[in-house]
Tab-separated table of C-alpha atoms in Angstrom:
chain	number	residue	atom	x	y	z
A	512	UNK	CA	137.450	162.227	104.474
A	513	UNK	CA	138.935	160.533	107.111
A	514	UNK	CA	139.785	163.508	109.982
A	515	UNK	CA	143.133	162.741	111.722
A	516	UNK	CA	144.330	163.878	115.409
A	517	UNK	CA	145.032	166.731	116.132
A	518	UNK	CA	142.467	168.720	113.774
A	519	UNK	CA	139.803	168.843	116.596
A	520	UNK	CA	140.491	170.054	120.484
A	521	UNK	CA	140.267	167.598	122.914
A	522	UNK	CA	137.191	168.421	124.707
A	523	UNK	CA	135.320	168.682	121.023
A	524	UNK	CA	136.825	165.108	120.319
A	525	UNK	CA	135.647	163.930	123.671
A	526	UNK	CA	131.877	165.391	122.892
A	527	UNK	CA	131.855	163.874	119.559
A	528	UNK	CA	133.101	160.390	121.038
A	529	UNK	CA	130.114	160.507	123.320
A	530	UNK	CA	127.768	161.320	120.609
A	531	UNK	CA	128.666	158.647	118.510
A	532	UNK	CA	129.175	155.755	121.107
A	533	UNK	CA	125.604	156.620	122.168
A	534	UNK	CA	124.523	156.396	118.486
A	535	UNK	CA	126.251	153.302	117.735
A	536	UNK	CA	124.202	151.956	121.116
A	537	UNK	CA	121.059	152.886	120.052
A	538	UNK	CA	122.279	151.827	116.756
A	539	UNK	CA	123.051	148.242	118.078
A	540	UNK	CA	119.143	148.170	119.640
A	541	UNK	CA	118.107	149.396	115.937
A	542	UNK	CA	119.696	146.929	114.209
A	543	UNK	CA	117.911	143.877	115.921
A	544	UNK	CA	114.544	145.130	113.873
A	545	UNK	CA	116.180	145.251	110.627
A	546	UNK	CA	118.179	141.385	111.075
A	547	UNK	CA	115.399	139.585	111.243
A	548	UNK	CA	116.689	136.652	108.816
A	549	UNK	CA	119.040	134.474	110.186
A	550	UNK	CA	121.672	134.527	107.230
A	551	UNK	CA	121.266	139.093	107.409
A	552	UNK	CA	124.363	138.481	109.803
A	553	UNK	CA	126.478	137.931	106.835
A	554	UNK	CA	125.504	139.980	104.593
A	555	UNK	CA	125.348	142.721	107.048
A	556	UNK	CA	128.819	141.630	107.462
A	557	UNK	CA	129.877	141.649	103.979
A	558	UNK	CA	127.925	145.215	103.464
A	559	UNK	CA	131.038	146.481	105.611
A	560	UNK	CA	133.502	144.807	104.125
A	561	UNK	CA	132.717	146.061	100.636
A	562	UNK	CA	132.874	149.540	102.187
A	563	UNK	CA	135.705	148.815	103.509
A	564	UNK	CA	136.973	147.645	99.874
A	565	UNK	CA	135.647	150.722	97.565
A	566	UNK	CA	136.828	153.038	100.042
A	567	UNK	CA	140.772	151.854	98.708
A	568	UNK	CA	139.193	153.022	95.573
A	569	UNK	CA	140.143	157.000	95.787
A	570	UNK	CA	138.994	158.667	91.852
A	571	UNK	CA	139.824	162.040	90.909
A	572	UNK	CA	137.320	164.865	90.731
A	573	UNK	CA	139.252	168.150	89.458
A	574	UNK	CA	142.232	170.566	90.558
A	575	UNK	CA	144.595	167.319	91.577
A	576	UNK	CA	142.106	166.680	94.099
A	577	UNK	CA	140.354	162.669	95.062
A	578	UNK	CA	137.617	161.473	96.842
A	579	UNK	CA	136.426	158.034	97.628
A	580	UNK	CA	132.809	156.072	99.030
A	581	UNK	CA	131.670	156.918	102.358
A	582	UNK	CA	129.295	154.514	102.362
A	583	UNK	CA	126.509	155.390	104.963
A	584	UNK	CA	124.109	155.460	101.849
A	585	UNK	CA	124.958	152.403	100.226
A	586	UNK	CA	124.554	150.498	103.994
A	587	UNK	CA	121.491	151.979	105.146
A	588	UNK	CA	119.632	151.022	102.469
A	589	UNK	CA	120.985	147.642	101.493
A	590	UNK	CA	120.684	146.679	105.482
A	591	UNK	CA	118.765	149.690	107.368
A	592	UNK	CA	119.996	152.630	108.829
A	593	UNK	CA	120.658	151.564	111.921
A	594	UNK	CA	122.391	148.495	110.745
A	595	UNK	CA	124.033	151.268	108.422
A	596	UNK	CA	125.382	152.899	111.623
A	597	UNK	CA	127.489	149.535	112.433
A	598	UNK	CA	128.838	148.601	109.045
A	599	UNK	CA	130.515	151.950	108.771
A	600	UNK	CA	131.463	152.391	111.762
A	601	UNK	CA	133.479	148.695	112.156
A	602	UNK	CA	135.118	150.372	108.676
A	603	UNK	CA	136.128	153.442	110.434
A	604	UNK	CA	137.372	151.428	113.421
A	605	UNK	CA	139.545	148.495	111.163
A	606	UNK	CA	141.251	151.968	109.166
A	607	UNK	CA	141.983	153.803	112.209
A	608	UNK	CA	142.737	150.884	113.941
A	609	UNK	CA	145.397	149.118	112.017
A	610	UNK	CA	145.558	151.495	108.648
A	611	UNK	CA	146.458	154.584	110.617
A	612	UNK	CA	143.331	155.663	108.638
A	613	UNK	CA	141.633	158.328	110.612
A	614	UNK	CA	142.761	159.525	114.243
A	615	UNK	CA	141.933	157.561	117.249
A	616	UNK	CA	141.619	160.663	119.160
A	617	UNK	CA	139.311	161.394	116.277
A	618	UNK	CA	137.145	158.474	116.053
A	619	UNK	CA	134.131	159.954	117.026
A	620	UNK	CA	134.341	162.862	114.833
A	621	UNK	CA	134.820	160.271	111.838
A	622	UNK	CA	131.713	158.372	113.184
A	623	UNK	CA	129.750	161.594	113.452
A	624	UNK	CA	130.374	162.372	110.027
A	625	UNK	CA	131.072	159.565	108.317
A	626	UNK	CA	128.463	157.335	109.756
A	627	UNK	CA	125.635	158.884	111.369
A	628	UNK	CA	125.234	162.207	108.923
A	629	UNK	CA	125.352	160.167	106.268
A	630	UNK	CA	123.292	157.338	107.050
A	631	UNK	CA	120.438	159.593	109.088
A	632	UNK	CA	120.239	162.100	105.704
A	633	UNK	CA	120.868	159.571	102.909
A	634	UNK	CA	117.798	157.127	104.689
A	635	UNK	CA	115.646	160.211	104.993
A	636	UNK	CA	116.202	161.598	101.723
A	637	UNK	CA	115.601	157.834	99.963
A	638	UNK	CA	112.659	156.785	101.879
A	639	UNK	CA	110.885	160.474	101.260
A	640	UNK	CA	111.753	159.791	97.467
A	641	UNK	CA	110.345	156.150	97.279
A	642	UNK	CA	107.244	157.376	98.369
A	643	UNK	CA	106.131	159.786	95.652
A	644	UNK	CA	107.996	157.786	92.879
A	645	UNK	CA	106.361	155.120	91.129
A	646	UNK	CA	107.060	151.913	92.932
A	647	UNK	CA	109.074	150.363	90.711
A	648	UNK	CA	113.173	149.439	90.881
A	649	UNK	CA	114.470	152.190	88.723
A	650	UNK	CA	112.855	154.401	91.137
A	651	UNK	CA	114.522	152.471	93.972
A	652	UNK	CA	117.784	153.141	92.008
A	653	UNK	CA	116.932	156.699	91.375
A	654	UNK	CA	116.279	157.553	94.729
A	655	UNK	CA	119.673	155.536	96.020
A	656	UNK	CA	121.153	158.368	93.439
A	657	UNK	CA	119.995	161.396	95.417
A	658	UNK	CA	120.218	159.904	98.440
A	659	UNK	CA	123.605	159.394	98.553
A	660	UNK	CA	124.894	162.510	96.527
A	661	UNK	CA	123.200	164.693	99.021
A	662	UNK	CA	124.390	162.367	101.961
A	663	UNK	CA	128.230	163.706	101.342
A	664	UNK	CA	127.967	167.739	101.440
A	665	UNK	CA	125.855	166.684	104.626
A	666	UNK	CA	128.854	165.095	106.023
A	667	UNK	CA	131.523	167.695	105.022
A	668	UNK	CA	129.185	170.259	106.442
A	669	UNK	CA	128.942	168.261	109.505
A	670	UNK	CA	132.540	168.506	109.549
A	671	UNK	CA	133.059	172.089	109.371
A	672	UNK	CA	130.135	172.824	111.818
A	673	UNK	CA	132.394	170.498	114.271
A	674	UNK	CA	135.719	172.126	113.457
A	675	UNK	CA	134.306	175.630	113.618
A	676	UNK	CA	133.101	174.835	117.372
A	677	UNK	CA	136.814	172.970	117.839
A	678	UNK	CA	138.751	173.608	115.766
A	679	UNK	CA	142.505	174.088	116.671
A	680	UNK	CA	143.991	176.904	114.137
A	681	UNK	CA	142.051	180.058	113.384
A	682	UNK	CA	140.882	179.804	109.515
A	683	UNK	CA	137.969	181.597	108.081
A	684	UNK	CA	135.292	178.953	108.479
A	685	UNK	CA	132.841	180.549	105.418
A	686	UNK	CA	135.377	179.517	103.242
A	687	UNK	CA	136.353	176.725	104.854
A	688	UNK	CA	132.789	175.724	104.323
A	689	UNK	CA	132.498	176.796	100.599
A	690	UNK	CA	135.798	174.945	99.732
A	691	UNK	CA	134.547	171.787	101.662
A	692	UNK	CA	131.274	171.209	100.349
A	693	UNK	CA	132.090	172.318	96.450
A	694	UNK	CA	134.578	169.798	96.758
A	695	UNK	CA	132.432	166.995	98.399
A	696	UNK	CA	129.416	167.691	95.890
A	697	UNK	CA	132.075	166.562	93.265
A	698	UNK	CA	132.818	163.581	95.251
A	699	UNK	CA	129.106	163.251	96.020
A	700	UNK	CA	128.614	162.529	92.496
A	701	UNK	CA	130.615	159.426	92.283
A	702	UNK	CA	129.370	158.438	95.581
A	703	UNK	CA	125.770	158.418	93.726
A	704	UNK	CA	126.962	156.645	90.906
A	705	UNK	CA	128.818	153.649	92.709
A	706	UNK	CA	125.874	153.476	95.796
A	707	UNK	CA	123.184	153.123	92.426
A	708	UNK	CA	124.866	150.971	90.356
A	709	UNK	CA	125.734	148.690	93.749
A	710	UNK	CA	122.128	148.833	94.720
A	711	UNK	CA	120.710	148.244	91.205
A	712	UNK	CA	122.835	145.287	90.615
A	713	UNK	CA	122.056	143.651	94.069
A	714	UNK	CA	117.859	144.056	92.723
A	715	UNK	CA	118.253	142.671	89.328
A	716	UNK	CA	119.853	139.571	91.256
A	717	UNK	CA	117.756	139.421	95.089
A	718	UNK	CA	115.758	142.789	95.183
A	719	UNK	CA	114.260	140.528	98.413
A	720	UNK	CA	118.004	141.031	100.284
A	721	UNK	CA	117.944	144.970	99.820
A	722	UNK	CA	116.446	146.404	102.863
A	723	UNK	CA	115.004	150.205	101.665
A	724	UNK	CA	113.443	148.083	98.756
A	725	UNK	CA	111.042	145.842	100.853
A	726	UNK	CA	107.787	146.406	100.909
A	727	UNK	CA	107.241	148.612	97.590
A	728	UNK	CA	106.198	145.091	95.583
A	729	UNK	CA	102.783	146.456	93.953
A	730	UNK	CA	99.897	143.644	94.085
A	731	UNK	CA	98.864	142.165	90.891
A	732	UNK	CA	95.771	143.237	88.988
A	733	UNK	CA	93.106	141.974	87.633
A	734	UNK	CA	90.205	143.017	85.882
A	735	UNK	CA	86.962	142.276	87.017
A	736	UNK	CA	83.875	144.146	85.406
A	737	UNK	CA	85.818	146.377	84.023
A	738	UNK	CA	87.593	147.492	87.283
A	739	UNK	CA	91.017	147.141	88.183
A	740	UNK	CA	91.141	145.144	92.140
A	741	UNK	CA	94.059	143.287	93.842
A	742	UNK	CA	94.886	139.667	93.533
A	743	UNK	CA	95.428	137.739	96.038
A	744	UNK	CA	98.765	136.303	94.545
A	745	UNK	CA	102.377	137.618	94.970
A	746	UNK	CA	103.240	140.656	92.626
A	747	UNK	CA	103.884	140.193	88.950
A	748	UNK	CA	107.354	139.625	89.177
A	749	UNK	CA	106.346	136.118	91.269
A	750	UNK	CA	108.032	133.266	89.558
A	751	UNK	CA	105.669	130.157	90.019
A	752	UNK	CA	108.817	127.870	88.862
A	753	UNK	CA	111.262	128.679	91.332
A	754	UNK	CA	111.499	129.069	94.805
A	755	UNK	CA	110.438	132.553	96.563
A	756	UNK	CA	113.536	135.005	96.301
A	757	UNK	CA	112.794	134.978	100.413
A	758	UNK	CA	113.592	131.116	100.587
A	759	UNK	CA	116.577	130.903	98.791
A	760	UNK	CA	119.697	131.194	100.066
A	761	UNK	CA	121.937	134.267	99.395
A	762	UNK	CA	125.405	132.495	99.558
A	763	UNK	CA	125.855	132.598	95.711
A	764	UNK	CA	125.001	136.685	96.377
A	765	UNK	CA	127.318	136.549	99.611
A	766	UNK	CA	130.166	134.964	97.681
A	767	UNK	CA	130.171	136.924	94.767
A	768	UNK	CA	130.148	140.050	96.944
A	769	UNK	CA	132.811	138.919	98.959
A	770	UNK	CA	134.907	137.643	95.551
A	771	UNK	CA	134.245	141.127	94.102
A	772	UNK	CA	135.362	143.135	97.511
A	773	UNK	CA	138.733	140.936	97.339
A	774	UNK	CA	139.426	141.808	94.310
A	775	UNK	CA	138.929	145.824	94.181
A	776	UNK	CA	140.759	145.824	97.375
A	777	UNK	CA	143.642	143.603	96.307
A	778	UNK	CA	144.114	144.241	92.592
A	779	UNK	CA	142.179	146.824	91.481
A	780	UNK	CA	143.326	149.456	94.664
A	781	UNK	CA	146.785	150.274	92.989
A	782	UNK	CA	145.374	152.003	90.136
A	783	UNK	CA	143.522	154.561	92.324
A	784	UNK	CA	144.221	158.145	92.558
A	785	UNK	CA	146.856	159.257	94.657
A	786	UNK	CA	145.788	163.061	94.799
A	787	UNK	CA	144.518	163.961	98.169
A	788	UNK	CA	140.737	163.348	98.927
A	789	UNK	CA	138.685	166.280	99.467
A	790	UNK	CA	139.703	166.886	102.600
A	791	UNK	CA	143.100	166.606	103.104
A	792	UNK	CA	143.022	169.485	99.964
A	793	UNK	CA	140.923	171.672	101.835
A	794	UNK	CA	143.175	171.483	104.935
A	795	UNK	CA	146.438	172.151	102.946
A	796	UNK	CA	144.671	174.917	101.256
A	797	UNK	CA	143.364	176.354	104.227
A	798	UNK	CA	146.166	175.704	106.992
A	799	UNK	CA	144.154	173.323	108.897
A	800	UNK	CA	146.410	170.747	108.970
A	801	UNK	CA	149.046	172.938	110.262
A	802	UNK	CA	148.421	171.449	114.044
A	803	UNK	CA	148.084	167.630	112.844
A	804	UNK	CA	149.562	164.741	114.631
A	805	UNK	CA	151.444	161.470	114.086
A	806	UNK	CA	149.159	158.629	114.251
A	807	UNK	CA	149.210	156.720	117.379
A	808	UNK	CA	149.051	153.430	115.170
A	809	UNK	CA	151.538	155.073	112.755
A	810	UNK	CA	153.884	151.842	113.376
A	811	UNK	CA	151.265	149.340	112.793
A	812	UNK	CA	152.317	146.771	109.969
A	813	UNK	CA	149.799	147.713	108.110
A	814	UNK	CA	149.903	151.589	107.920
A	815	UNK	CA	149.381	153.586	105.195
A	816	UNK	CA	147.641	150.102	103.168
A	817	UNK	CA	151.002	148.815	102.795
A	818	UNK	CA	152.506	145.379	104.885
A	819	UNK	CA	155.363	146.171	106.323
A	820	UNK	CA	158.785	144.790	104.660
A	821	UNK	CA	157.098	144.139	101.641
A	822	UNK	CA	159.275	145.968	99.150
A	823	UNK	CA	156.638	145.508	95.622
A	824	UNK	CA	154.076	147.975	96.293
A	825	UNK	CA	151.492	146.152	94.289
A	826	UNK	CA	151.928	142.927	96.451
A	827	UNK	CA	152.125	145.302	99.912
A	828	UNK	CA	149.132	147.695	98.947
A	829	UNK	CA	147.346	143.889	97.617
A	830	UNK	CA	147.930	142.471	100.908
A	831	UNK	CA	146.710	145.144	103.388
A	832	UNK	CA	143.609	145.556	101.005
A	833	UNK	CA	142.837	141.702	101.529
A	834	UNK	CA	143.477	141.461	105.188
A	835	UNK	CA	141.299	144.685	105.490
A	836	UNK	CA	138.538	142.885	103.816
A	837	UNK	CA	139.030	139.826	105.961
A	838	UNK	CA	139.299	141.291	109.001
A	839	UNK	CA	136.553	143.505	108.146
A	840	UNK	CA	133.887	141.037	106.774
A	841	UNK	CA	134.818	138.737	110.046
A	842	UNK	CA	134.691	141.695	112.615
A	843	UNK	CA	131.258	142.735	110.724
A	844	UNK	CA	129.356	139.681	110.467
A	845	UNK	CA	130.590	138.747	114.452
A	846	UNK	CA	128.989	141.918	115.718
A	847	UNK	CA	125.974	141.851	113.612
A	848	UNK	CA	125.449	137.915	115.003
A	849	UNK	CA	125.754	139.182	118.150
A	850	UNK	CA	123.063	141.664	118.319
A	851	UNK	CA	120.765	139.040	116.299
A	852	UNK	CA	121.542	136.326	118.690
A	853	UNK	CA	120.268	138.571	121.466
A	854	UNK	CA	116.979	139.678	119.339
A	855	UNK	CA	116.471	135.587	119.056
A	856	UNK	CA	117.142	135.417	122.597
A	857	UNK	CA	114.653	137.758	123.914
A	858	UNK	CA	111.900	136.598	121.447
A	859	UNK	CA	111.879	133.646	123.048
A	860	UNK	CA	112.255	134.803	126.314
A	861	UNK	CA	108.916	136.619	125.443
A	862	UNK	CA	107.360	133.978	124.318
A	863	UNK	CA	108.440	131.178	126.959
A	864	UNK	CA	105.730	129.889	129.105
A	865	UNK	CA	106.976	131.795	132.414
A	866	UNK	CA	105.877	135.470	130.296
A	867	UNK	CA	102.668	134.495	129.377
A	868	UNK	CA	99.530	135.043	130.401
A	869	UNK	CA	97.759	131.476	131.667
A	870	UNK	CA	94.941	132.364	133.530
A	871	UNK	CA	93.021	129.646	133.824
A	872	UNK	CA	90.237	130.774	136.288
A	873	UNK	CA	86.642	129.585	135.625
């Protein structure tokens, strides 16, 4: 669903650009609540870079039509929502960047959409769920499920709410609508599957590293004259063997995550659909793409997911897809350190002698 230049006027692009580098601000204040843990830098990191990874990963929904992961779902609740924001939005910024994946000129309508809508309604949506359901994984699952089928008609309405205010050939916009968000409620539906299976597997393994699942362990029981009361202990999934899930390191989960984005990125890419995703249909459909524009980064040597003068397709599209995860996992995890070196930085500037309170009058 990534919009290229030319489908939005310039001052509408400039608007939208605003909107989401103030969003990716706040974001970046946000997101120094949710790192807390000194290794959530990485796996913040790698969060992005399996976006980056499943997005390659375009599956057919009906009429010769494709769609692939957006992802806000999947990152706000794995690492928070406004951690969310960021992973995304480095994506968007590595495609359109050196893919040709997205317009620069549209940038902030792709964060707008892609990140923000997404993130802001699939968080909302899952932590309203996980508060009526029974506190319990599958419900965790179960609400990643809604959270992020919902999360994609949000952002292809988003879209068409932004292109009827700026958008640069006259179309009917009610159908423009219907078409876009039939089409994206297909695509919704394997965004749901791949966000719950993703967040499911990542709680059978460290349900302690997945961010919307925190605090929803229930207390254990006992019975005491006949009455049910709390235990002091850990909840009934505690493991008196082993270490706490909280102090064990996650670089067996890290690695594997990382192994697993190289791999659907470099191998498993070339088998996926080559129909258009759901938006690039709707604009052919619908003549919106009759004012579209080269890519400013069309000559980059990596455009299109292919490396330039590499003749084998599989090898070319393999390539990109691995230097897309690298790049992305790198650019991810150096952004996300930054903002948690500056939480670390002003936690101890709170708590350093010179900003506290040492009245020592009699």
């Amino acid at each position: 669903m990534h919009v290229p230049d030319g489908f939005i006027n310039a001052p509408v692009s400039a608007a939208t650009a605003v909107v989401a580098a103030g969003a990716v601000a706040v974001s970046l204040r946000g997101a120094r609540r949710e790192l807390g843990g000194e290794r959530a830098a990485p796996l913040a990191g790698l969060v992005a870079a399996f976006i980056f990874a499943v997005q390659m990963l375009n599956f057919p929904v009906a009429g010769g039509t494709s769609g692939h992961l957006l992802g806000g779902a999947l990152a706000a609740i794995l690492v928070g929502p406004w951690a969310g924001v960021l992973c995304v939005s480095v994506v968007l910024l590595t495609q359109a960047i050196l893919f040709a994946d997205g317009g620069l000129t549209a940038l902030g309508v792709n964060i707008t959409c892609m990140a923000i809508v997404t993130t802001a309604v699939a968080y909302t949506l899952f932590r309203g769920l996980v508060k009526v359901l029974p506190r319990t994984r599958r419900s965790v699952t179960a609400a990643s499920f809604v959270a992020a089928l919902v999360s994609v008609p949000a952002s292809a309405l988003a879209f068409t709410l932004i292109y009827a205010i700026g958008g640069t050939t006259d179309v009917a916009i009610g159908r423009v609508a219907t078409a876009m968000v039939g089409v994206h409620l297909l695509i919704g539906l394997g965004e749901a599957v791949i966000t719950a299976m993703t967040v499911s597997a990542v709680l059978a393994v460290r349900p302690d590293l997945v961010y919307g699942a925190r605090g929803l362990e229930r207390r254990l029981q006992l019975r005491v004259d006949g009455a049910l009361v709390d235990a002091p202990a850990a909840g009934p999934e505690a493991e008196p063997r082993r270490a706490p899930t909280a102090a064990r390191s996650p670089r067996r989960v890290w690695i594997g995550g990382l192994v697993t984005s190289l791999v659907l990125a470099g191998f498993v890419s070339f088998y996926a659909s080559a129909d258009p995703d759901g938006l690039e249909r709707v604009a052919t459909d619908h003549g919106i793409d009759k004012k579209a524009e080269e890519h400013d980064a069309a000559g980059s040597p990596l455009a299109d997911y292919g490396v330039k003068d590499v003749d084998d397709a599989r090898i070319s599209g393999g390539l990109a897809g691995v230097i897309g995860v690298g790049v992305t996992v790198v650019a991810g995890t150096g952004v996300f350190w930054v903002v948690r070196r500056r939480r670390a930085g002003e936690e101890a500037d709170a708590t350093s002698p010179a900003n506290t309170n040492t009245d020592t009058s009699a």
